[in-house]
Coordinates of C-alpha atoms in Angstrom, one line a residue:
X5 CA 12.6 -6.2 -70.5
X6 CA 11.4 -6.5 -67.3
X7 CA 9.8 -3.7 -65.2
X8 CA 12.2 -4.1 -62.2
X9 CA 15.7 -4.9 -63.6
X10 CA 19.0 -6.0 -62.5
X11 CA 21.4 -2.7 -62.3
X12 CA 25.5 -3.5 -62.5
X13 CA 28.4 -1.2 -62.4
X14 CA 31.4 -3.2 -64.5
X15 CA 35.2 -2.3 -63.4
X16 CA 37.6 -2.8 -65.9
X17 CA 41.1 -3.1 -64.0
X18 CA 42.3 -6.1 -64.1
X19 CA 45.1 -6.0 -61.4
X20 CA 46.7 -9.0 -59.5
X21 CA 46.1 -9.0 -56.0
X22 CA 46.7 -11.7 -53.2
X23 CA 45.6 -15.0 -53.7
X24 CA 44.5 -16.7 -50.5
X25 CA 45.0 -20.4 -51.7
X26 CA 48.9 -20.5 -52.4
X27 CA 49.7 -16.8 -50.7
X28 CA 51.1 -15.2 -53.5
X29 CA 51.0 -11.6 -53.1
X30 CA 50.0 -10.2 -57.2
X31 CA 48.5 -13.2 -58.8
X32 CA 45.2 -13.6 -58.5
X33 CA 43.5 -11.9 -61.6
X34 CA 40.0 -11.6 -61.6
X35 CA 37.0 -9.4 -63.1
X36 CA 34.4 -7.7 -60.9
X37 CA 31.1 -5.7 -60.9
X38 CA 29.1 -4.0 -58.5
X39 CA 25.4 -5.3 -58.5
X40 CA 23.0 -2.7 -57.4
X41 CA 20.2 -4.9 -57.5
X42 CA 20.1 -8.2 -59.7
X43 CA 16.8 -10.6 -60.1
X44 CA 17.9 -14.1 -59.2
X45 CA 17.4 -15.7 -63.0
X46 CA 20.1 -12.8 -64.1
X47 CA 22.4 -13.8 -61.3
X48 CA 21.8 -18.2 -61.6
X49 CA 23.0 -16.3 -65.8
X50 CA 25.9 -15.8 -64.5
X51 CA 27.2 -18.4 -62.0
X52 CA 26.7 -20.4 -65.0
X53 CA 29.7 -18.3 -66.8
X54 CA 31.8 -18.4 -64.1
X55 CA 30.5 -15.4 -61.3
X56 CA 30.7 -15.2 -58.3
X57 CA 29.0 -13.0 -55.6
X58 CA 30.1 -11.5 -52.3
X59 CA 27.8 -9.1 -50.9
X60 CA 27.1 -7.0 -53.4
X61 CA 30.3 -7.7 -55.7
X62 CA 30.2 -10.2 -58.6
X63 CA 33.3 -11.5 -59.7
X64 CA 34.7 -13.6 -62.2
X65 CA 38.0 -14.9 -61.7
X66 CA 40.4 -14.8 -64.9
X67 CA 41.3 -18.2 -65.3
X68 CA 43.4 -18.6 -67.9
X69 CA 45.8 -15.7 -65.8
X70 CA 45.5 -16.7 -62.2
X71 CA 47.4 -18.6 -59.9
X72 CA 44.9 -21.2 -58.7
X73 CA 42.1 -21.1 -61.2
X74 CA 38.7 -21.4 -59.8
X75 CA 36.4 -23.5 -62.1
X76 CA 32.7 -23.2 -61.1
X77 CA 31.1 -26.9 -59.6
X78 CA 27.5 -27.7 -59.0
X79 CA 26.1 -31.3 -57.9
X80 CA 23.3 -33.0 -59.2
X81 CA 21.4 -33.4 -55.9
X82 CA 18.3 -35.2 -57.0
X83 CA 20.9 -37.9 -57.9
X84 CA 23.3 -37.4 -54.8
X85 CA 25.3 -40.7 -53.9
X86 CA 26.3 -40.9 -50.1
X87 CA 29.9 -41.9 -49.8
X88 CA 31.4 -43.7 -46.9
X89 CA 33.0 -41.0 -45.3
X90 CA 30.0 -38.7 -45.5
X91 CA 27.8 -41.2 -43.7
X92 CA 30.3 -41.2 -41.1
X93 CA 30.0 -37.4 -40.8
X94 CA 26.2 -37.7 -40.2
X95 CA 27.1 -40.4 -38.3
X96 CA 29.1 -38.8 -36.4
X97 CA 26.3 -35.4 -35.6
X98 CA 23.8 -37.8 -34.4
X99 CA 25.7 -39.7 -31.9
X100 CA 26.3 -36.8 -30.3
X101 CA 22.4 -35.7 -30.8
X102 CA 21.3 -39.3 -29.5
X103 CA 23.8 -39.8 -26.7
X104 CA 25.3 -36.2 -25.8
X105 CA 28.9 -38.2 -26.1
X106 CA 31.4 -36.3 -28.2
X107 CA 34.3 -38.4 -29.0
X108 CA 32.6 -42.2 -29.8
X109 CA 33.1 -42.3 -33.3
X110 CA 36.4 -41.5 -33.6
X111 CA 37.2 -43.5 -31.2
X112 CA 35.9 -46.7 -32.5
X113 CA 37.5 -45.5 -36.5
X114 CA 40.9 -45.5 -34.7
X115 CA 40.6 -48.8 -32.9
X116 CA 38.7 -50.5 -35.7
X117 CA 40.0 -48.6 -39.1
X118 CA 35.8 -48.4 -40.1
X119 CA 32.5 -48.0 -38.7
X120 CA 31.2 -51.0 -36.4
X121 CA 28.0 -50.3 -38.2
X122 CA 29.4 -51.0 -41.7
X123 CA 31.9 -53.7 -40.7
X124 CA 28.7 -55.8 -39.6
X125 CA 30.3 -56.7 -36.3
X126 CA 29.5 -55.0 -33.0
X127 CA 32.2 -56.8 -30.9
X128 CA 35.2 -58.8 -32.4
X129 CA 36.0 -60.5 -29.4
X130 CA 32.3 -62.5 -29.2
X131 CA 33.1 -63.8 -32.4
X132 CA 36.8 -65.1 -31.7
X133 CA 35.7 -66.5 -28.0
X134 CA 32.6 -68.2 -30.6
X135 CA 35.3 -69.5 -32.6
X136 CA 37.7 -70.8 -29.7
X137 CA 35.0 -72.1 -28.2
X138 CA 33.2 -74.3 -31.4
X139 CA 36.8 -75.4 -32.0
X140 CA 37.0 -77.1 -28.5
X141 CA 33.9 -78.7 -29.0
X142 CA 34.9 -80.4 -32.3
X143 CA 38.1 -81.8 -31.1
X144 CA 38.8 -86.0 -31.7
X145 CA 39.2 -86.6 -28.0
X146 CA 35.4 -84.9 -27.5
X147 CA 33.5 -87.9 -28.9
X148 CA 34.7 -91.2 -29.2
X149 CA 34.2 -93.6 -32.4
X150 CA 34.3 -97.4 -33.0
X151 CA 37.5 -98.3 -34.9
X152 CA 37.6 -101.7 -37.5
X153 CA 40.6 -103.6 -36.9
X154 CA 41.4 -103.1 -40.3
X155 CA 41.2 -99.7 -41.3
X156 CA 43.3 -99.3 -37.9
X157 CA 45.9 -102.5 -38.9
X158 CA 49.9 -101.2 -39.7
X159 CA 49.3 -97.7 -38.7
X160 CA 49.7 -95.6 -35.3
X161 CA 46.6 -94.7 -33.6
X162 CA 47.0 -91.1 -31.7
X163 CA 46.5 -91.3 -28.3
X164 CA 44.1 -88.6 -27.7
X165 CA 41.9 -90.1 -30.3
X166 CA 41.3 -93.6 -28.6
X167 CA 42.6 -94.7 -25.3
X168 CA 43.5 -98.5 -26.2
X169 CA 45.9 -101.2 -24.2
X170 CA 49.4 -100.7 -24.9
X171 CA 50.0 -104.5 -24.6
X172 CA 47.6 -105.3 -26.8
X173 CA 48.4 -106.7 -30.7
X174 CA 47.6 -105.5 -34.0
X175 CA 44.3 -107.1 -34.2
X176 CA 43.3 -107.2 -30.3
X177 CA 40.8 -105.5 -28.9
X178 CA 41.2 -102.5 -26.4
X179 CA 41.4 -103.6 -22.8
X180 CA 37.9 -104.1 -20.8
X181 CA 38.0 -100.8 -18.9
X182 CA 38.7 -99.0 -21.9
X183 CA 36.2 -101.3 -24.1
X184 CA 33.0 -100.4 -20.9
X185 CA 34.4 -96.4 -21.2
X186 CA 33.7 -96.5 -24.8
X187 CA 30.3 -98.4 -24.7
X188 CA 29.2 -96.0 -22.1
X189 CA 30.0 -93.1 -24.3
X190 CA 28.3 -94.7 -27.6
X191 CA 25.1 -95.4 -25.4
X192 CA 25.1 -91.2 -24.1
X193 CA 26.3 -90.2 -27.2
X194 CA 24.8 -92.1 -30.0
X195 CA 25.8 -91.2 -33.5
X196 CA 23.2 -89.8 -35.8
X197 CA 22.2 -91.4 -38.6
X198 CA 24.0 -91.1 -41.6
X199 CA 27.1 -90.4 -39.8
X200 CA 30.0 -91.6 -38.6
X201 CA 33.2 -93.4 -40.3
X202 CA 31.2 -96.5 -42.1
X203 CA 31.9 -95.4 -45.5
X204 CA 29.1 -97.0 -46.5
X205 CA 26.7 -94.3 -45.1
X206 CA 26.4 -90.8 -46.8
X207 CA 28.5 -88.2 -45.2
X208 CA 26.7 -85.8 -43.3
X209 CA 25.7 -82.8 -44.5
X210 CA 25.2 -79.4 -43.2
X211 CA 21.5 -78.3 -43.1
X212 CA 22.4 -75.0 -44.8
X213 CA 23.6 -76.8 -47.9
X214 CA 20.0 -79.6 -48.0
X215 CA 18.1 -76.3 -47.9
X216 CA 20.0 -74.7 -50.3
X217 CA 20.3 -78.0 -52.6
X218 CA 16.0 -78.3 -52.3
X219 CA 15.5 -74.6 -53.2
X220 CA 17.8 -75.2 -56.5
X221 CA 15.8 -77.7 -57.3
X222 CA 12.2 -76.0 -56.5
X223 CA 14.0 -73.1 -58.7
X224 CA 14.7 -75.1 -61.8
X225 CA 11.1 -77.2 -61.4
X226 CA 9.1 -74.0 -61.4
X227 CA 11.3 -70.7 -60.7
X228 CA 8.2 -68.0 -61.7
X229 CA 6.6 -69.4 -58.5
X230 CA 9.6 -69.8 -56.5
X231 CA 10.8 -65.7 -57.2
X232 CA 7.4 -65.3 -56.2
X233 CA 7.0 -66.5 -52.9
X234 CA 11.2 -66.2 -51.7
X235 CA 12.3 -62.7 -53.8
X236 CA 15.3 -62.3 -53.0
X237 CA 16.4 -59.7 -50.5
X238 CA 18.5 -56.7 -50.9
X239 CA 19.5 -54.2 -48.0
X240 CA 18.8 -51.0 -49.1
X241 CA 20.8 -48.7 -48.0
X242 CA 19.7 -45.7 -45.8
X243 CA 18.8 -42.4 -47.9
X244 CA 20.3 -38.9 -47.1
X245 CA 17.0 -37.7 -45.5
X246 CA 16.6 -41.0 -43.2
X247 CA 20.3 -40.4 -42.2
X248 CA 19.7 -37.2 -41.2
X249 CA 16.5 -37.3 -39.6
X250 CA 17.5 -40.6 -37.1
X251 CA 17.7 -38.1 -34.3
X252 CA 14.1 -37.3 -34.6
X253 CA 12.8 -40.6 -34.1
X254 CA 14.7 -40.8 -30.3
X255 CA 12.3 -40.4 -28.0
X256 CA 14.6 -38.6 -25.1
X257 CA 17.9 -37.3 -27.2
X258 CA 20.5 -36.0 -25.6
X259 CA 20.5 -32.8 -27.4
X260 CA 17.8 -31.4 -29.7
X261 CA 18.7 -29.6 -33.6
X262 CA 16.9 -27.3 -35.5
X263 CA 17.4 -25.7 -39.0
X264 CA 15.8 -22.0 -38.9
X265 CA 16.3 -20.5 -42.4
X266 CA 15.5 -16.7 -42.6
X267 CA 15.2 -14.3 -45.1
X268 CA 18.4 -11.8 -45.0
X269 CA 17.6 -9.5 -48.0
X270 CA 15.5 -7.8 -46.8
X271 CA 15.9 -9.0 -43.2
X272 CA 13.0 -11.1 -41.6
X273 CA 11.8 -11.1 -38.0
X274 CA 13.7 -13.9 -37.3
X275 CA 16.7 -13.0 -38.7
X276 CA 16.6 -9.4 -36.8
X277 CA 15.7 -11.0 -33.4
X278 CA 19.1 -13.5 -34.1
X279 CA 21.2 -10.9 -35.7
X280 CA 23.7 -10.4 -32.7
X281 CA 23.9 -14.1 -31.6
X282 CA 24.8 -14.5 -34.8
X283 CA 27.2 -12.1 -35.6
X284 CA 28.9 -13.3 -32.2
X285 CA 29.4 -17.0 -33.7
X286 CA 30.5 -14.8 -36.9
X287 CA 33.0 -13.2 -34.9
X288 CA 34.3 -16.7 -32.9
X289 CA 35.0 -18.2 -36.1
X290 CA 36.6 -15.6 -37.8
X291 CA 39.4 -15.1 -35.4
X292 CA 39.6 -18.8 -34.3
X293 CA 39.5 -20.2 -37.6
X294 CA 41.1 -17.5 -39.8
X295 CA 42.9 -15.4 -37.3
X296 CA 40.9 -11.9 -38.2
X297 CA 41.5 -9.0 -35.6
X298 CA 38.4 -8.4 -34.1
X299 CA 38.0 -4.7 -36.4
X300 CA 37.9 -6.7 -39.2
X301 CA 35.0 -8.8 -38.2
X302 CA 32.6 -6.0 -36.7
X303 CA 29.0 -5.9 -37.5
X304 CA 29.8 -3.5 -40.5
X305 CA 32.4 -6.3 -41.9
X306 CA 29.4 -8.9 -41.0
X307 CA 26.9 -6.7 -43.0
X308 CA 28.8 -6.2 -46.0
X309 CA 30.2 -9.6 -46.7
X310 CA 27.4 -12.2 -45.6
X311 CA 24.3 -9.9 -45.1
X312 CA 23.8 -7.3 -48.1
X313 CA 22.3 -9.1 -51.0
X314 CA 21.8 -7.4 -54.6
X315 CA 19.1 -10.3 -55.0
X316 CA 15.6 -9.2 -55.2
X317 CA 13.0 -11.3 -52.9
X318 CA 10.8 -12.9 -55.7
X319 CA 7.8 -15.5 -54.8
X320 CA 6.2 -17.2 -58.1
X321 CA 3.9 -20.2 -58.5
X322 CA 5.8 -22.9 -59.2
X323 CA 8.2 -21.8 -56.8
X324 CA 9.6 -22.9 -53.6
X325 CA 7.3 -22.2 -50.3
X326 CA 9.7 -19.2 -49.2
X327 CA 10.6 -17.8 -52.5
X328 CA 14.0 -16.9 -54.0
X329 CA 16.7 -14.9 -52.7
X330 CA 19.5 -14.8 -49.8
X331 CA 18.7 -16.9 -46.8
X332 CA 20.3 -17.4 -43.5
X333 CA 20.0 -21.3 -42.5
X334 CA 20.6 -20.8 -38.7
X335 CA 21.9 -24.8 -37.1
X336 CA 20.4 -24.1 -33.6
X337 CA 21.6 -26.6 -30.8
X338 CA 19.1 -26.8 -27.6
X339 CA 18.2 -22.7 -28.4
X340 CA 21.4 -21.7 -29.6
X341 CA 23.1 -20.8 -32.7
X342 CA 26.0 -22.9 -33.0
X343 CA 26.7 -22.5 -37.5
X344 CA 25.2 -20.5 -39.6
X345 CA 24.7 -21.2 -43.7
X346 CA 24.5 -18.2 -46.2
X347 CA 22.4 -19.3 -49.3
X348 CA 20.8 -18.1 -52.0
X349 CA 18.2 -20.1 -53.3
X350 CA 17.6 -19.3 -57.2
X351 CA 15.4 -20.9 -60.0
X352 CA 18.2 -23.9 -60.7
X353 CA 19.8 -24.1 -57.3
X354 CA 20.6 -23.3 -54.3
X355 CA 24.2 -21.7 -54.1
X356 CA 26.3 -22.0 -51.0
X357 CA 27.8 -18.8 -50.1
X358 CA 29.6 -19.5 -46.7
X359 CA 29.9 -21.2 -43.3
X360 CA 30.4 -20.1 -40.2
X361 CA 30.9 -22.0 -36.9
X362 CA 31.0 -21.8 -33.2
X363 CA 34.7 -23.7 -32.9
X364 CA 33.6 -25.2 -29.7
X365 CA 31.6 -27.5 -32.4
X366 CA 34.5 -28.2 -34.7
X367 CA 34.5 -31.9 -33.3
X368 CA 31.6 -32.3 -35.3
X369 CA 32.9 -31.4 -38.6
X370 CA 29.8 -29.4 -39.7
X371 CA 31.5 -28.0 -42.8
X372 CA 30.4 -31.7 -44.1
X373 CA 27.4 -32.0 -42.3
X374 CA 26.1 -28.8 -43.4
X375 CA 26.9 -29.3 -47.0
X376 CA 24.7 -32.5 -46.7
X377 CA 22.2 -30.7 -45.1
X378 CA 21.8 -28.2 -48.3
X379 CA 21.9 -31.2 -50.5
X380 CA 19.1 -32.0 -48.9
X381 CA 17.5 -28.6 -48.8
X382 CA 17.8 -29.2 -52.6
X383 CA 15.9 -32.4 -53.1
X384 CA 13.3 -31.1 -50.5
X385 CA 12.9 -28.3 -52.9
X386 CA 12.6 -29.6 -56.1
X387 CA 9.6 -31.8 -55.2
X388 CA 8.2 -27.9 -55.8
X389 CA 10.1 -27.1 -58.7
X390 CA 11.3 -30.0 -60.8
X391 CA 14.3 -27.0 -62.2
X392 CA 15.7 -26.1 -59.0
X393 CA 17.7 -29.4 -58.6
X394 CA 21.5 -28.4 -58.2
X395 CA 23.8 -27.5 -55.3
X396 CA 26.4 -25.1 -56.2
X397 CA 29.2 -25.2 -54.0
X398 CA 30.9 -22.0 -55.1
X399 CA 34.7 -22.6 -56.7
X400 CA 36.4 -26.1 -57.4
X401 CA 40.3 -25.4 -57.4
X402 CA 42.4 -28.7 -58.5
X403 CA 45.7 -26.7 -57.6
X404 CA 44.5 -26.6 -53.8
X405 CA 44.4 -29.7 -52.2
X406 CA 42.1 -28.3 -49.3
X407 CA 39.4 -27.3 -52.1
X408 CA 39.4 -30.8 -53.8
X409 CA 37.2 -32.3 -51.2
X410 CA 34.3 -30.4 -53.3
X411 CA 34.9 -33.1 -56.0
X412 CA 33.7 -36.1 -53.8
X413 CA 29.9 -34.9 -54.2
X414 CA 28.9 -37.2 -56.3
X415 CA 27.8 -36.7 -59.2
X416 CA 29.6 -33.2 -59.8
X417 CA 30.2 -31.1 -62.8
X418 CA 32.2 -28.8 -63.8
X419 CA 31.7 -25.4 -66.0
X420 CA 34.0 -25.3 -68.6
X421 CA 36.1 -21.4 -69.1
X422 CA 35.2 -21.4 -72.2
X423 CA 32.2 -23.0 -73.7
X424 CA 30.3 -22.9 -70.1
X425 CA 28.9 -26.5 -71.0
X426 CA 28.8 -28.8 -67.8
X427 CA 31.1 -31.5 -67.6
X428 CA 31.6 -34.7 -65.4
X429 CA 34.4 -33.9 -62.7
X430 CA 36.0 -37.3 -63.3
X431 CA 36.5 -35.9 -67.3
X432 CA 38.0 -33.2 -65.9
X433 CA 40.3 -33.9 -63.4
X434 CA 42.7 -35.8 -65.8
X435 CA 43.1 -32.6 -67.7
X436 CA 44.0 -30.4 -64.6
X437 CA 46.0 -33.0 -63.1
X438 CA 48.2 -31.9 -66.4
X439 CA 47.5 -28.2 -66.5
X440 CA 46.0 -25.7 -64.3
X441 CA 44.3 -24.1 -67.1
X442 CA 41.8 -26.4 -69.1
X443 CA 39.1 -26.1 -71.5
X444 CA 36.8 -29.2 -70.7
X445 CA 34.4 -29.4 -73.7
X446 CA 35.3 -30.4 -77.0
X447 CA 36.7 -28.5 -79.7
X448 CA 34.0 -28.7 -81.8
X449 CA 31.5 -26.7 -79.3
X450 CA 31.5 -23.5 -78.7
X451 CA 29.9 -21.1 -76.4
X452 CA 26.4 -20.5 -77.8
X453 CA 25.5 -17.1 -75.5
X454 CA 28.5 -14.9 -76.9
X455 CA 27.0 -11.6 -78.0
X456 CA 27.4 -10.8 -81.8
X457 CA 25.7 -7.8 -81.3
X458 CA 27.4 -5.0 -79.0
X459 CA 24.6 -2.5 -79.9
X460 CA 22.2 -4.6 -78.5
X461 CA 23.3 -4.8 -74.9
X462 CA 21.2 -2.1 -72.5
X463 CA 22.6 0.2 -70.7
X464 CA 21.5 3.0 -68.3
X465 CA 22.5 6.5 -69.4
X466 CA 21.4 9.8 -67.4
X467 CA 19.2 7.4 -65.3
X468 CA 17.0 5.5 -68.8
X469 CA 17.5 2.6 -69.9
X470 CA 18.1 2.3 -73.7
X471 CA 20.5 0.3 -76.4
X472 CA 23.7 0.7 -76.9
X473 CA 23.5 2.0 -80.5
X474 CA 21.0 5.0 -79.0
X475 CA 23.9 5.6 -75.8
X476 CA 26.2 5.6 -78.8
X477 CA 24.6 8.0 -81.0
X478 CA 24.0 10.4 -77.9
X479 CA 27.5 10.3 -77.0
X480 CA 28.0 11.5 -80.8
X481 CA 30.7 9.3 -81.6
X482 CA 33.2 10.9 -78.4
X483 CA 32.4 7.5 -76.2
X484 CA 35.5 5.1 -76.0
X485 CA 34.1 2.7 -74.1
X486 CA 33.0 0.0 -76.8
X487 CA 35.9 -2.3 -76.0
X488 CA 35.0 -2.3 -72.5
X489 CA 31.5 -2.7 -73.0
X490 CA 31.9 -5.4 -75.5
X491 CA 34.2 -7.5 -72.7
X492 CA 31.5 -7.2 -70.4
X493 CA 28.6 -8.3 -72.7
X494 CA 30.9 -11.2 -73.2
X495 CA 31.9 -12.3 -70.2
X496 CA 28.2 -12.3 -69.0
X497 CA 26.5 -13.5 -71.6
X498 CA 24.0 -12.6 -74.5
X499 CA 21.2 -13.1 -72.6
X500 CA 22.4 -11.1 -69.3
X501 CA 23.9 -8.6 -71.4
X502 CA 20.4 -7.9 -73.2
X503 CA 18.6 -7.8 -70.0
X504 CA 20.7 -6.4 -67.0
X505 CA 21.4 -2.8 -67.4
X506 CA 24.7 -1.5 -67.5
X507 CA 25.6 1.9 -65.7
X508 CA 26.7 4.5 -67.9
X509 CA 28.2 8.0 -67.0

């Protein structure tokens, strides 16, 4: 056991209460515990069965009960795909970093249905005029040609393709001022060799198609040498962290960001000297976004639900640079705290807790660009631990259309209710897309951390730790709490159950 354990206080009523996904008043069912303290490989435990923190309360929502189940999602980050739409978010962040000009991106989507960038054409119009304009050039009438007699003889000659005497036979020759026009043109404009209408001349050929032709033919002569000296080119596409970081190579940008992160349990310098700037955005987004009243998002209400942590500060080799625990990661726009995002940053991830947002800023759509940001975080951090290479993005909820957009971080997994093995989100979402309630993972496994033993989970009694069968034997048989204790063992886990200690009075 370790010398510094995690301390929990289970509650065992199970009550509906409001649901803040559909509205309804009693249906949202869900079991909860109070963490007094809790070491952040107990609490990555139990986000892997289904927990859930805020503040200091852990909660697992009943699943198989509530309204909008809540299945826990986590994305592999080291193997994060950008979609279209998120590079357009970043996109859309450093336009306004680069050139200070708010509305140019969604401008150009409306006008053009996609970015200019990916359509590969910076102005339509250049190539249409290009168009128009190689079309006049190629006209009949723009260069004239000797006709034979006899490829011309029983057939109507269009006017605009050779001017000839009206007068004149089937057979004649054009008149003299048309015959002199001609020869003046053939002597400016003399056709190249191997073109024209003798048919006894090759037709001409573009050069693209000769080169192409020759480097066939070097290919199938001796194509080891020829992959050698022409590979063949591929654009690579642009990486997360050079998406992100295209602001930094401007030399004079419009506006400057910076990502602050600061310890908020317990509370570093930086995070004290920011505390009320930050509470302020808090406060801006709570009663813009969500319509609080401002009692209900005081400092008090700010403390309790984004800035007391049960998660113990712990700094290990192997380890990231600033250790594990709850972090504030401050978004700080030319010295000014415009978003702020709560993390906790534990031995196999880093879990998103919330985001909060100066609305003045909601043109930017930084609930995207901040969930990037993190998935960066992640891969920065596992280059100093290989394990800690997820990004947990709290609750994925099929039911809830808004809450679906957490499936299109790709690739995503989902925790099944009742094995807890991780699944592919695109396994899953067949299955919900039938029923609310789902159990993901084949019938054939089964959860392999269910406790077997109740007399093994530790408990604190009269302020010692000790088993269950010694708290039993004390109590001399007049406890009634075994069916409570043994749902608690199970819906945390053997190996939490055997390790966190659970208060007893």
């Amino acid at each position: 056991m370790e010398s510094d354990p995690s301390i929990v206080e289970y509650f065992a009523e199970h009550e509906g209460y409001r649901c803040g996904y559909c509205k309804s008043k009693d249906t949202n069912f869900s079991h909860g515990m109070w963490a007094h303290a809790m070491t952040v490989q107990d609490y990555q435990d139990l986000i892997d069965r289904g927990w859930r923190r805020s503040g200091k309360y852990v909660y697992k929502p009943t699943l198989n009960r509530t309204c909008c189940p809540m299945y826990t999602i986590r994305c592999d980050a080291v193997e994060f795909k950008l979609s279209k739409s998120q590079k357009k978010a970043i996109k859309r962040v450093n336009r306004f970093l680069i050139t200070g000009k708010r509305d140019q991106g969604e401008e150009e989507e409306v006008e053009s249905g996609q970015d200019v960038e990916a359509s590969g054409m910076s102005g339509q119009g250049d190539v249409k005029n290009m168009e128009t304009m190689m079309a006049d050039r190629m006209k009949p009438s723009s260069v004239e040609l000797p006709i034979k007699t006899e490829s011309s003889k029983g057939k109507q000659l269009p006017s605009q393709e050779v001017k000839c005497n009206p007068d004149a036979e089937d057979g004649d020759k054009p008149s003299a001022s048309t015959s002199s026009n001609q020869q003046t043109t053939i002597k400016k404009q003399p056709p190249k060799p191997g073109s024209g209408a003798d048919p006894n001349k090759p037709v001409c050929r573009k050069a693209k198609e000769i080169r192409a032709e020759k480097r066939q033919q070097k290919m199938a002569a001796n194509p080891k040498r020829e992959n050698k000296q022409n590979p063949p080119q591929k654009n690579t596409p642009k990486s997360l962290e050079e998406l992100l970081s295209e602001p930094e190579n401007v030399s004079q940008p419009a506006h400057k960001l910076e990502i602050r992160l600061c310890r908020s349990s317990p509370q570093s310098e930086d995070f004290r000297l920011s505390f009320q700037e930050s509470h302020s955005v808090f406060s801006r987004y709570q009663m813009a976004i969500h319509g609080d009243k401002p009692n209900e998002c005081d400092k008090s209400s700010f403390d309790g639900f984004l800035v007391d942590s049960p998660l113990k500060e712990l700094h290990k080799e192997g380890g990231p640079p600033m250790g594990y625990g709850s972090f504030h990661q401050q978004y700080i726009l030319d010295g000014h705290i415009i978003a702020v995002g709560v993390i906790d940053i534990l031995p196999s991830c880093v879990s998103s807790v919330y985001l909060y947002y100066d609305p003045a800023y909601s043109f930017l759509t930084l609930g995207v660009y901040s969930a990037l940001r993190e998935l960066a975080f992640v891969r920065e951090l596992s280059r100093y631990s290989p394990s800690l290479c997820y990004y947990y993005m709290g609750f994925y909820i099929q039911s809830c259309p808004k809450m679906r957009y957490k499936g299109q971080y790709s690739p995503s997994f989902l925790a099944c209710p009742e094995t807890y093995k991780w699944i592919p989100i695109e396994k899953c979402v067949p299955k919900l897309d039938k029923n609310k309630y789902c159990r993901f993972a084949d019938d054939d496994q089964e959860d392999t951390d269910k406790v077997e033993d109740i007399n093994q989970v530790l408990v604190l009694f009269k302020r010692t730790a000790m088993p269950y069968a010694i708290y039993s034997a004390m109590k001399k048989g007049k406890n009634s709490d075994q069916a409570e204790v043994l749902e608690y063992a199970n819906f945390a886990g053997r190996t939490c159950a055997e390790r966190m200690l659970l208060v007893r009075k």
